[in-house]
Amino acid sequence: MKRNGLVFIALCAAIILMVASGRFLSRAGRSRVTTLVGDVRGKAAPDFELTSLDGRRVKLSDYRGKAILLNFWATWCSPCKVEMPWLVDFQKKYGSDGLVVLGVAMDDTDAPKISEFAHEMGVNYPILLGTDKVSEDYGNVQFLPTSFYIDRDGKFVGKGVGVITRKEFEDNIQKALASRTAGNSPALDAAATSKPISPQPAAQ
Amino acid sequence: MKHSLLKLLPFVLSAIFVSAQEPGTRVPSVTFAPTGAVQAKPGVTTNVQLDFRVGSDFHINSNKPKSELLIPTALKLTATAPVSVAALKYPAGEDVSFPFAPGEKLSVYSGDFSITAAVKVPARAPAGNYPIAGELHFQACDRSACYPPRSIPVKFIVSVNK
């Protein structure tokens, strides 16, 4: 009986230890795949400078005052392909309201192949060539597609991981467009020097 | 009592680990089942079955995906001379449509699948152990999103006996 008691205590201790280590591992995991769990809403979007398919250097801060739909994708990602016609439609539908769709291609493929694919898909928005740094700055983007919605003040209003519905896209676009343009866009100025997204404990 | 508690332990611990994971944090796993030493004779080509397992809820493209843009699953092996890998035989993919594109079928592997390597041993090969090593390159997705391509190591030993 005494032995059973000791076994029971050992079991309880093991459970407490595993819960603690499980939480620790969960937090550790977030530091590597923060995109998947972190709530970015209200945070300043990190600025970046990437090369577009036509060879231009493009900064996020070039679009100050605009609402941004930042879509990470790749040519090898079938779900990403599903979203692209929607993104084309959104650029047409909301472009005059101030929406800019920016695609960030996370391929290792060379630019001409990406360009050919984008052309076939009828893409009407800038495609930028992604880098490890932009992926890391945006919370280590692992899942594709991943979309970030950035308001006119340069703050995140939402994020979508994996294929989401067209309605979810449009709801987030509306949120991004709804923000008022700040006079000098101080938040975007801040965004230009902001630090990469840090892990957030709260789920979105 | 003691035995009951101990029997429950693995289940309790598994439940704790699962609860520690949050949605979207799962990383696709593709594993290679270790192969024991493959017995081979000089002058004979031996087929070696290499077994892989794709984690539940994930799939990887087959060796012949339906689009050139998709990244095929490919095994690259390097043998120790004089042994060589004469050919690789991949299984046919399963044609599956996913919720993100119901009208489109993708050729994929999921669950368990095997690749057969034809290992050729020359007639004059001395007896001994010859390691064959390489990697399986693949790109995994689940039902709504995809992960970047990655590789896992594959290694086995061919034991040549006279």
Tab-separated table of C-alpha atoms in Angstrom:
chain	number	residue	atom	x	y	z
A	1	MET	CA	0.000	0.000	0.000
A	2	LYS	CA	2.848	2.308	0.938
A	3	ARG	CA	4.488	1.437	-2.362
A	4	ASN	CA	1.290	2.290	-4.245
A	5	GLY	CA	1.297	5.679	-2.564
A	6	LEU	CA	4.852	6.303	-3.698
A	7	VAL	CA	3.980	5.273	-7.239
A	8	PHE	CA	1.012	7.641	-7.167
A	9	ILE	CA	3.207	10.516	-5.954
A	10	ALA	CA	5.803	9.730	-8.619
A	11	LEU	CA	3.086	9.708	-11.265
A	12	CYS	CA	1.757	13.094	-10.101
A	13	ALA	CA	5.290	14.511	-10.114
A	14	ALA	CA	5.845	13.168	-13.628
A	15	ILE	CA	2.587	14.746	-14.835
A	16	ILE	CA	3.499	18.126	-13.323
A	17	LEU	CA	6.942	17.899	-14.914
A	18	MET	CA	5.498	16.995	-18.310
A	19	VAL	CA	2.921	19.802	-18.184
A	20	ALA	CA	5.690	22.268	-17.405
A	21	SER	CA	7.957	20.919	-20.122
A	22	GLY	CA	5.061	20.748	-22.578
A	23	ARG	CA	4.363	24.427	-22.044
A	24	PHE	CA	8.028	25.210	-22.361
A	25	LEU	CA	8.281	23.249	-25.616
A	26	SER	CA	5.155	24.933	-26.879
A	27	ARG	CA	6.682	28.335	-26.248
A	28	ALA	CA	9.967	27.226	-27.762
A	29	GLY	CA	8.081	26.062	-30.828
A	30	ARG	CA	6.504	29.449	-31.198
A	31	SER	CA	9.853	31.116	-31.451
A	32	ARG	CA	10.468	29.093	-34.601
A	33	VAL	CA	6.995	29.112	-36.135
A	34	THR	CA	5.469	32.227	-34.664
A	35	THR	CA	3.375	32.879	-37.746
A	36	LEU	CA	1.241	29.948	-36.926
A	37	VAL	CA	0.162	30.975	-33.464
A	38	GLY	CA	0.929	34.596	-32.762
A	39	ASP	CA	-1.679	37.322	-32.731
A	40	VAL	CA	-0.115	40.140	-34.707
A	41	ARG	CA	-3.101	42.484	-34.621
A	42	GLY	CA	-2.227	46.015	-33.590
A	43	LYS	CA	1.488	45.529	-34.126
A	44	ALA	CA	3.462	47.614	-36.600
A	45	ALA	CA	4.288	45.687	-39.760
A	46	PRO	CA	8.060	45.369	-40.168
A	47	ASP	CA	9.310	47.272	-43.170
A	48	PHE	CA	11.173	45.348	-45.838
A	49	GLU	CA	12.930	45.983	-49.089
A	50	LEU	CA	12.533	43.273	-51.706
A	51	THR	CA	13.153	42.936	-55.416
A	52	SER	CA	10.110	42.771	-57.651
A	53	LEU	CA	9.846	40.547	-60.709
A	54	ASP	CA	10.600	43.571	-62.877
A	55	GLY	CA	13.796	44.249	-60.954
A	56	ARG	CA	12.619	47.202	-58.840
A	57	ARG	CA	13.498	47.501	-55.173
A	58	VAL	CA	10.218	47.743	-53.304
A	59	LYS	CA	9.732	48.751	-49.685
A	60	LEU	CA	6.595	48.228	-47.659
A	61	SER	CA	6.925	51.850	-46.573
A	62	ASP	CA	6.622	52.896	-50.242
A	63	TYR	CA	2.918	52.213	-49.793
A	64	ARG	CA	2.329	54.425	-46.779
A	65	GLY	CA	-1.314	55.434	-46.553
A	66	LYS	CA	-2.470	52.341	-48.441
A	67	ALA	CA	-4.114	49.217	-47.087
A	68	ILE	CA	-1.920	46.207	-47.831
A	69	LEU	CA	-2.740	42.563	-48.407
A	70	LEU	CA	0.639	40.859	-48.091
A	71	ASN	CA	0.407	37.329	-49.464
A	72	PHE	CA	3.247	34.830	-49.007
A	73	TRP	CA	3.043	32.088	-51.636
A	74	ALA	CA	5.084	29.794	-53.885
A	75	THR	CA	4.654	28.262	-57.321
A	76	TRP	CA	4.836	24.752	-55.788
A	77	CYS	CA	1.981	25.520	-53.400
A	78	SER	CA	-1.309	24.281	-54.847
A	79	PRO	CA	-3.499	26.015	-52.249
A	80	CYS	CA	-1.757	29.310	-53.052
A	81	LYS	CA	-2.796	28.925	-56.674
A	82	VAL	CA	-6.432	28.759	-55.604
A	83	GLU	CA	-6.218	32.151	-53.931
A	84	MET	CA	-4.513	34.004	-56.753
A	85	PRO	CA	-7.582	34.706	-58.910
A	86	TRP	CA	-9.273	36.100	-55.801
A	87	LEU	CA	-6.306	38.368	-55.141
A	88	VAL	CA	-6.526	39.584	-58.729
A	89	ASP	CA	-10.210	40.369	-58.165
A	90	PHE	CA	-9.489	42.148	-54.875
A	91	GLN	CA	-6.885	44.339	-56.529
A	92	LYS	CA	-9.428	45.289	-59.200
A	93	LYS	CA	-12.330	45.732	-56.801
A	94	TYR	CA	-10.604	47.582	-53.964
A	95	GLY	CA	-7.627	49.152	-55.708
A	96	SER	CA	-9.410	52.446	-56.165
A	97	ASP	CA	-10.272	52.426	-52.443
A	98	GLY	CA	-6.606	52.207	-51.556
A	99	LEU	CA	-5.861	48.476	-51.408
A	100	VAL	CA	-2.533	47.196	-52.645
A	101	VAL	CA	-1.998	43.456	-52.945
A	102	LEU	CA	1.637	42.446	-52.641
A	103	GLY	CA	2.661	38.868	-53.376
A	104	VAL	CA	5.849	37.543	-51.808
A	105	ALA	CA	7.106	34.497	-53.700
A	106	MET	CA	8.993	32.111	-51.404
A	107	ASP	CA	10.308	29.952	-54.250
A	108	ASP	CA	13.907	28.968	-54.745
A	109	THR	CA	13.004	29.030	-58.426
A	110	ASP	CA	14.509	31.755	-60.573
A	111	ALA	CA	12.530	34.903	-61.297
A	112	PRO	CA	11.657	34.151	-64.965
A	113	LYS	CA	9.784	30.992	-63.963
A	114	ILE	CA	7.882	32.832	-61.256
A	115	SER	CA	7.155	35.608	-63.717
A	116	GLU	CA	5.838	33.135	-66.282
A	117	PHE	CA	3.592	31.558	-63.671
A	118	ALA	CA	2.299	34.947	-62.493
A	119	HIS	CA	1.593	35.914	-66.084
A	120	GLU	CA	-0.357	32.698	-66.676
A	121	MET	CA	-2.383	33.395	-63.545
A	122	GLY	CA	-3.191	36.904	-64.756
A	123	VAL	CA	-1.607	38.512	-61.718
A	124	ASN	CA	-2.193	42.270	-61.718
A	125	TYR	CA	-0.300	43.151	-58.540
A	126	PRO	CA	3.408	43.320	-57.704
A	127	ILE	CA	5.188	40.060	-57.020
A	128	LEU	CA	8.236	40.390	-54.812
A	129	LEU	CA	10.977	37.815	-54.419
A	130	GLY	CA	10.910	36.604	-50.835
A	131	THR	CA	13.965	36.159	-48.655
A	132	ASP	CA	14.699	34.281	-45.461
A	133	LYS	CA	14.894	37.628	-43.694
A	134	VAL	CA	11.400	38.748	-44.635
A	135	SER	CA	10.100	35.335	-43.625
A	136	GLU	CA	11.821	35.647	-40.256
A	137	ASP	CA	10.709	39.249	-39.790
A	138	TYR	CA	7.129	38.165	-40.339
A	139	GLY	CA	7.336	35.467	-37.696
A	140	ASN	CA	9.093	32.721	-39.678
A	141	VAL	CA	6.489	32.070	-42.333
A	142	GLN	CA	6.358	28.291	-42.767
A	143	PHE	CA	2.835	27.562	-43.881
A	144	LEU	CA	1.904	28.750	-47.360
A	145	PRO	CA	-0.228	30.538	-48.204
A	146	THR	CA	-0.048	33.037	-45.379
A	147	SER	CA	-1.580	36.487	-45.710
A	148	PHE	CA	-1.149	39.565	-43.564
A	149	TYR	CA	-3.542	42.497	-43.658
A	150	ILE	CA	-1.960	45.834	-42.903
A	151	ASP	CA	-3.964	49.006	-42.384
A	152	ARG	CA	-3.190	52.448	-43.733
A	153	ASP	CA	-1.257	53.228	-40.567
A	154	GLY	CA	1.051	50.277	-41.095
A	155	LYS	CA	-0.438	48.099	-38.390
A	156	PHE	CA	-1.596	44.542	-38.745
A	157	VAL	CA	-5.341	44.055	-38.648
A	158	GLY	CA	-5.310	40.347	-39.348
A	159	LYS	CA	-3.558	37.292	-40.606
A	160	GLY	CA	-4.676	34.184	-42.449
A	161	VAL	CA	-2.801	30.908	-42.591
A	162	GLY	CA	-3.674	28.314	-45.200
A	163	VAL	CA	-6.510	28.640	-47.645
A	164	ILE	CA	-9.260	30.783	-46.196
A	165	THR	CA	-12.611	31.713	-47.648
A	166	ARG	CA	-13.121	34.622	-49.964
A	167	LYS	CA	-15.363	36.173	-47.320
A	168	GLU	CA	-12.594	35.987	-44.714
A	169	PHE	CA	-10.298	37.743	-47.173
A	170	GLU	CA	-12.814	40.479	-47.819
A	171	ASP	CA	-13.621	40.964	-44.133
A	172	ASN	CA	-9.946	41.550	-43.421
A	173	ILE	CA	-9.553	43.806	-46.454
A	174	GLN	CA	-12.470	45.907	-45.215
A	175	LYS	CA	-10.785	46.218	-41.837
A	176	ALA	CA	-7.540	47.307	-43.442
A	177	LEU	CA	-9.294	49.853	-45.638
A	178	ALA	CA	-11.408	51.165	-42.775
A	179	SER	CA	-8.458	52.600	-40.910
A	180	ARG	CA	-8.055	56.329	-41.329
A	181	THR	CA	-4.985	57.623	-43.038
A	182	ALA	CA	-2.912	59.340	-40.399
A	183	GLY	CA	-1.513	62.669	-41.552
A	184	ASN	CA	2.119	61.738	-41.637
A	185	SER	CA	1.526	58.037	-41.045
A	186	PRO	CA	3.616	57.976	-37.889
A	187	ALA	CA	2.888	54.321	-37.434
A	188	LEU	CA	4.356	53.536	-40.829
A	189	ASP	CA	7.356	55.639	-39.994
A	190	ALA	CA	7.655	53.503	-36.916
A	191	ALA	CA	7.078	50.423	-39.036
A	192	ALA	CA	10.044	51.338	-41.137
A	193	THR	CA	12.271	50.809	-38.143
A	194	SER	CA	10.206	48.321	-36.248
A	195	LYS	CA	11.639	45.099	-34.972
A	196	PRO	CA	10.594	41.706	-36.287
A	197	ILE	CA	7.428	40.226	-34.897
A	198	SER	CA	8.041	38.600	-31.579
A	199	PRO	CA	6.168	35.575	-30.389
A	200	GLN	CA	2.807	36.219	-28.804
A	201	PRO	CA	1.301	33.884	-26.280
A	202	ALA	CA	-2.302	34.608	-27.198
A	203	ALA	CA	-3.901	32.703	-30.034
A	204	GLN	CA	-5.641	34.757	-32.685
B	1	MET	CA	-3.059	-0.517	-8.371
B	2	LYS	CA	0.567	0.101	-9.184
B	3	HIS	CA	0.285	-1.643	-12.527
B	4	SER	CA	-2.896	0.212	-13.389
B	5	LEU	CA	-1.226	3.545	-12.768
B	6	LEU	CA	1.831	2.599	-14.759
B	7	LYS	CA	-0.325	1.413	-17.637
B	8	LEU	CA	-2.104	4.745	-17.669
B	9	LEU	CA	1.125	6.723	-17.686
B	10	PRO	CA	1.846	6.675	-21.463
B	11	PHE	CA	-1.704	7.745	-22.256
B	12	VAL	CA	-1.624	10.568	-19.730
B	13	LEU	CA	1.714	11.814	-21.010
B	14	SER	CA	0.574	11.607	-24.644
B	15	ALA	CA	-2.526	13.614	-23.819
B	16	ILE	CA	-0.409	16.277	-22.143
B	17	PHE	CA	1.898	16.585	-25.134
B	18	VAL	CA	-0.999	16.778	-27.550
B	19	SER	CA	-2.699	19.472	-25.497
B	20	ALA	CA	0.541	21.475	-25.494
B	21	GLN	CA	0.383	21.729	-29.284
B	22	GLU	CA	-1.688	24.466	-30.807
B	23	PRO	CA	-3.430	24.398	-34.154
B	24	GLY	CA	-1.104	25.159	-37.015
B	25	THR	CA	2.026	24.249	-35.116
B	26	ARG	CA	2.270	20.721	-36.478
B	27	VAL	CA	5.212	20.086	-38.721
B	28	PRO	CA	4.747	17.400	-41.352
B	29	SER	CA	6.756	14.293	-40.631
B	30	VAL	CA	8.076	11.871	-43.201
B	31	THR	CA	10.076	9.048	-41.717
B	32	PHE	CA	12.239	6.276	-43.103
B	33	ALA	CA	11.827	2.850	-41.550
B	34	PRO	CA	15.320	1.507	-40.874
B	35	THR	CA	16.228	-1.399	-43.083
B	36	GLY	CA	18.332	-4.216	-41.723
B	37	ALA	CA	21.462	-5.260	-43.591
B	38	VAL	CA	20.496	-6.364	-47.085
B	39	GLN	CA	22.016	-9.718	-48.010
B	40	ALA	CA	23.339	-9.795	-51.569
B	41	LYS	CA	25.378	-12.110	-53.767
B	42	PRO	CA	28.054	-11.115	-56.249
B	43	GLY	CA	26.760	-10.981	-59.803
B	44	VAL	CA	23.164	-10.560	-58.667
B	45	THR	CA	20.915	-7.495	-58.656
B	46	THR	CA	18.847	-7.360	-55.470
B	47	ASN	CA	15.661	-5.349	-55.028
B	48	VAL	CA	15.595	-3.491	-51.717
B	49	GLN	CA	12.297	-2.176	-50.446
B	50	LEU	CA	12.661	1.142	-48.650
B	51	ASP	CA	9.675	2.002	-46.478
B	52	PHE	CA	8.541	5.520	-45.680
B	53	ARG	CA	5.683	6.927	-43.674
B	54	VAL	CA	3.981	10.294	-44.139
B	55	GLY	CA	2.491	11.683	-40.927
B	56	SER	CA	-1.278	11.637	-40.599
B	57	ASP	CA	-3.180	14.526	-42.203
B	58	PHE	CA	-0.271	15.316	-44.515
B	59	HIS	CA	0.562	14.280	-48.050
B	60	ILE	CA	3.562	14.708	-50.310
B	61	ASN	CA	3.684	14.881	-54.092
B	62	SER	CA	4.315	11.592	-55.831
B	63	ASN	CA	7.389	11.110	-57.992
B	64	LYS	CA	5.264	12.152	-60.965
B	65	PRO	CA	3.073	15.069	-59.898
B	66	LYS	CA	0.556	16.352	-62.377
B	67	SER	CA	2.227	19.732	-62.786
B	68	GLU	CA	5.836	20.569	-63.492
B	69	LEU	CA	5.568	23.317	-60.884
B	70	LEU	CA	4.974	20.812	-58.112
B	71	ILE	CA	8.023	19.355	-56.432
B	72	PRO	CA	8.278	15.591	-56.983
B	73	THR	CA	9.292	13.213	-54.245
B	74	ALA	CA	12.741	12.017	-55.224
B	75	LEU	CA	15.230	9.626	-53.674
B	76	LYS	CA	18.921	10.124	-54.301
B	77	LEU	CA	21.269	7.365	-53.230
B	78	THR	CA	25.020	7.008	-53.380
B	79	ALA	CA	26.449	3.528	-53.107
B	80	THR	CA	29.883	2.424	-52.029
B	81	ALA	CA	31.822	0.978	-54.984
B	82	PRO	CA	31.750	-1.575	-56.432
B	83	VAL	CA	28.098	-1.824	-55.390
B	84	SER	CA	25.732	0.476	-57.290
B	85	VAL	CA	22.077	1.438	-57.435
B	86	ALA	CA	20.940	0.420	-60.898
B	87	ALA	CA	17.381	1.760	-60.703
B	88	LEU	CA	14.720	3.174	-58.438
B	89	LYS	CA	11.083	2.208	-58.728
B	90	TYR	CA	8.578	4.627	-57.248
B	91	PRO	CA	4.995	3.693	-56.476
B	92	ALA	CA	2.232	5.326	-58.475
B	93	GLY	CA	0.716	8.275	-56.684
B	94	GLU	CA	-2.835	8.294	-55.458
B	95	ASP	CA	-5.001	10.782	-57.347
B	96	VAL	CA	-6.718	12.865	-54.717
B	97	SER	CA	-8.659	16.116	-54.787
B	98	PHE	CA	-8.520	18.429	-51.810
B	99	PRO	CA	-11.014	20.917	-50.418
B	100	PHE	CA	-8.942	23.862	-51.640
B	101	ALA	CA	-9.362	22.713	-55.261
B	102	PRO	CA	-12.213	20.185	-55.505
B	103	GLY	CA	-12.056	20.096	-59.300
B	104	GLU	CA	-8.367	19.266	-59.463
B	105	LYS	CA	-6.636	15.996	-58.681
B	106	LEU	CA	-3.129	15.807	-57.338
B	107	SER	CA	-0.900	12.741	-57.456
B	108	VAL	CA	0.286	12.192	-53.899
B	109	TYR	CA	1.707	9.779	-51.361
B	110	SER	CA	0.197	9.590	-47.916
B	111	GLY	CA	0.461	7.112	-45.085
B	112	ASP	CA	2.945	4.339	-45.875
B	113	PHE	CA	4.689	3.998	-49.210
B	114	SER	CA	7.759	2.145	-50.477
B	115	ILE	CA	10.423	2.814	-53.062
B	116	THR	CA	12.335	-0.120	-54.494
B	117	ALA	CA	16.035	0.242	-55.144
B	118	ALA	CA	17.695	-2.239	-57.474
B	119	VAL	CA	21.136	-2.815	-55.962
B	120	LYS	CA	23.672	-4.260	-58.349
B	121	VAL	CA	26.635	-6.214	-57.035
B	122	PRO	CA	29.338	-7.013	-59.606
B	123	ALA	CA	30.475	-10.611	-59.919
B	124	ARG	CA	33.933	-9.726	-58.642
B	125	ALA	CA	32.774	-7.746	-55.623
B	126	PRO	CA	34.608	-8.838	-52.478
B	127	ALA	CA	32.552	-9.966	-49.509
B	128	GLY	CA	31.833	-7.202	-47.019
B	129	ASN	CA	29.448	-4.472	-45.936
B	130	TYR	CA	28.755	-1.643	-48.346
B	131	PRO	CA	26.804	1.359	-47.057
B	132	ILE	CA	24.331	3.087	-49.354
B	133	ALA	CA	23.273	6.540	-48.246
B	134	GLY	CA	21.291	9.455	-49.594
B	135	GLU	CA	18.183	11.435	-48.983
B	136	LEU	CA	14.511	11.600	-49.795
B	137	HIS	CA	13.475	15.031	-51.025
B	138	PHE	CA	9.808	15.948	-50.718
B	139	GLN	CA	7.371	18.770	-50.232
B	140	ALA	CA	4.446	18.262	-47.891
B	141	CYS	CA	1.016	19.839	-47.602
B	142	ASP	CA	-2.068	19.288	-45.540
B	143	ARG	CA	-5.631	19.999	-46.589
B	144	SER	CA	-5.223	23.762	-46.634
B	145	ALA	CA	-1.559	24.745	-46.723
B	146	CYS	CA	1.913	23.656	-47.768
B	147	TYR	CA	5.344	23.486	-46.164
B	148	PRO	CA	8.671	24.250	-47.841
B	149	PRO	CA	10.513	21.347	-49.462
B	150	ARG	CA	12.853	19.381	-47.245
B	151	SER	CA	14.910	16.186	-47.168
B	152	ILE	CA	15.400	13.311	-44.771
B	153	PRO	CA	18.421	10.983	-44.653
B	154	VAL	CA	18.172	7.429	-45.941
B	155	LYS	CA	20.818	4.847	-45.195
B	156	PHE	CA	21.175	1.089	-45.373
B	157	ILE	CA	23.901	-1.504	-45.646
B	158	VAL	CA	24.364	-4.105	-48.333
B	159	SER	CA	26.108	-7.158	-46.982
B	160	VAL	CA	27.808	-9.084	-49.786
B	161	ASN	CA	28.396	-12.764	-49.104
B	162	LYS	CA	30.182	-15.154	-51.396
